[in-house]
GROMACS .gro file of C-alpha atoms in nm:
model
  106
    1MET     CA    1  -0.019   0.621  -1.691
    2THR     CA    2   0.123   0.921  -1.846
    3ASP     CA    3   0.002   1.195  -1.588
    4PRO     CA    4   0.228   1.205  -1.271
    5ASP     CA    5  -0.067   1.330  -1.060
    6ASP     CA    6  -0.288   1.044  -1.143
    7LYS     CA    7  -0.376   0.839  -0.845
    8PRO     CA    8  -0.536   0.494  -0.826
    9SER     CA    9  -0.931   0.501  -0.742
   10PHE     CA   10  -1.061   0.421  -0.403
   11LEU     CA   11  -1.187   0.070  -0.523
   12ALA     CA   12  -0.828  -0.006  -0.651
   13ARG     CA   13  -0.669   0.075  -0.326
   14LEU     CA   14  -0.941  -0.112  -0.131
   15ALA     CA   15  -0.844  -0.408  -0.355
   16VAL     CA   16  -0.498  -0.400  -0.271
   17VAL     CA   17  -0.585  -0.343   0.122
   18VAL     CA   18  -0.824  -0.669   0.095
   19THR     CA   19  -0.568  -0.870  -0.105
   20PHE     CA   20  -0.304  -0.801   0.173
   21GLY     CA   21  -0.573  -0.907   0.430
   22VAL     CA   22  -0.669  -1.208   0.258
   23LEU     CA   23  -0.303  -1.314   0.212
   24ALA     CA   24  -0.266  -1.297   0.611
   25LEU     CA   25  -0.549  -1.522   0.648
   26GLN     CA   26  -0.454  -1.770   0.375
   27ILE     CA   27  -0.118  -1.806   0.568
   28PHE     CA   28  -0.288  -1.822   0.915
   29GLY     CA   29  -0.509  -2.094   0.743
   30GLY     CA   30  -0.222  -2.270   0.616
   31MET     CA   31  -0.050  -2.300   0.943
   32VAL     CA   32  -0.370  -2.408   1.092
   33ALA     CA   33  -0.460  -2.686   0.841
   34TRP     CA   34  -0.075  -2.789   0.874
   35PHE     CA   35  -0.081  -2.822   1.258
   36GLY     CA   36  -0.433  -3.017   1.228
   37LYS     CA   37  -0.324  -3.231   0.936
   38GLU     CA   38  -0.309  -3.574   1.154
   39ASN     CA   39  -0.665  -3.559   1.177
   40PRO     CA   40  -0.812  -3.478   0.828
   41ASP     CA   41  -1.161  -3.514   0.978
   42SER     CA   42  -1.120  -3.236   1.228
   43LEU     CA   43  -1.272  -2.874   1.227
   44ASP     CA   44  -0.951  -2.702   1.242
   45PHE     CA   45  -0.802  -2.874   0.937
   46ARG     CA   46  -1.127  -2.834   0.745
   47ALA     CA   47  -1.141  -2.449   0.847
   48GLY     CA   48  -0.767  -2.411   0.736
   49SER     CA   49  -0.818  -2.594   0.430
   50ILE     CA   50  -1.119  -2.339   0.337
   51LEU     CA   51  -0.905  -2.046   0.426
   52VAL     CA   52  -0.619  -2.158   0.201
   53GLY     CA   53  -0.820  -2.279  -0.095
   54ILE     CA   54  -1.145  -2.178  -0.150
   55PHE     CA   55  -1.189  -1.848   0.067
   56PRO     CA   56  -0.897  -1.654  -0.146
   57ASN     CA   57  -1.032  -1.736  -0.481
   58LEU     CA   58  -1.407  -1.633  -0.369
   59THR     CA   59  -1.295  -1.304  -0.226
   60PHE     CA   60  -1.076  -1.240  -0.522
   61GLY     CA   61  -1.378  -1.275  -0.744
   62ALA     CA   62  -1.581  -1.051  -0.536
   63ILE     CA   63  -1.326  -0.793  -0.562
   64ALA     CA   64  -1.293  -0.818  -0.910
   65GLY     CA   65  -1.703  -0.834  -0.962
   66ILE     CA   66  -1.752  -0.514  -0.727
   67TYR     CA   67  -1.456  -0.307  -0.908
   68TYR     CA   68  -1.616  -0.387  -1.246
   69LEU     CA   69  -1.962  -0.322  -1.134
   70PHE     CA   70  -1.917   0.022  -1.021
   71LYS     CA   71  -1.587   0.148  -1.222
   72GLY     CA   72  -1.578  -0.077  -1.522
   73LYS     CA   73  -1.263  -0.128  -1.722
   74PRO     CA   74  -0.961  -0.015  -1.543
   75THR     CA   75  -0.817   0.308  -1.672
   76ASN     CA   76  -0.483   0.509  -1.629
   77ALA     CA   77  -0.319   0.437  -1.274
   78ASP     CA   78  -0.571   0.168  -1.206
   79ILE     CA   79  -0.401  -0.047  -1.480
   80VAL     CA   80  -0.084  -0.026  -1.282
   81VAL     CA   81  -0.242  -0.165  -0.975
   82LYS     CA   82  -0.456  -0.415  -1.176
   83SER     CA   83  -0.146  -0.596  -1.305
   84ARG     CA   84   0.019  -0.610  -0.988
   85VAL     CA   85  -0.285  -0.738  -0.803
   86MET     CA   86  -0.369  -0.998  -1.070
   87TRP     CA   87  -0.010  -1.161  -1.043
   88ILE     CA   88  -0.061  -1.160  -0.669
   89TRP     CA   89  -0.415  -1.319  -0.688
   90PHE     CA   90  -0.255  -1.586  -0.914
   91ILE     CA   91   0.007  -1.679  -0.710
   92SER     CA   92  -0.204  -1.702  -0.407
   93ALA     CA   93  -0.482  -1.919  -0.596
   94PHE     CA   94  -0.210  -2.146  -0.742
   95GLY     CA   95  -0.022  -2.178  -0.396
   96GLY     CA   96  -0.348  -2.257  -0.254
   97ILE     CA   97  -0.423  -2.533  -0.479
   98VAL     CA   98  -0.085  -2.670  -0.449
   99PHE     CA   99  -0.093  -2.658  -0.085
  100TYR     CA  100  -0.441  -2.825  -0.071
  101ILE     CA  101  -0.307  -3.109  -0.315
  102PHE     CA  102  -0.004  -3.179  -0.088
  103MET     CA  103  -0.203  -3.175   0.236
  104LYS     CA  104  -0.438  -3.420   0.092
  105ALA     CA  105  -0.158  -3.638  -0.037
  106GLY     CA  106   0.039  -3.630   0.288
   0.00000   0.00000   0.00000
């Protein structure tokens, strides 16, 4: 990113916004699953578990697929956004897996 006037593309900005929305839903799903953990067969526990573990991974995969479908390989300012978003996605997916394991074990 050598050009100071270079700005991220619309799809890169949209990926950041969707990422924050998914993280908020993941936190909400974690709270729902936590409060419903006494009855693992309940709808609130299952819905919370899906919002924590499966939904973020599917959504992040869809975001990446849509980006690469329309834009191809990231260039210029999108590379900076990509590196930061990928770290957030990794931490979110890893945290969801760990949360799911501990919820099933407890």
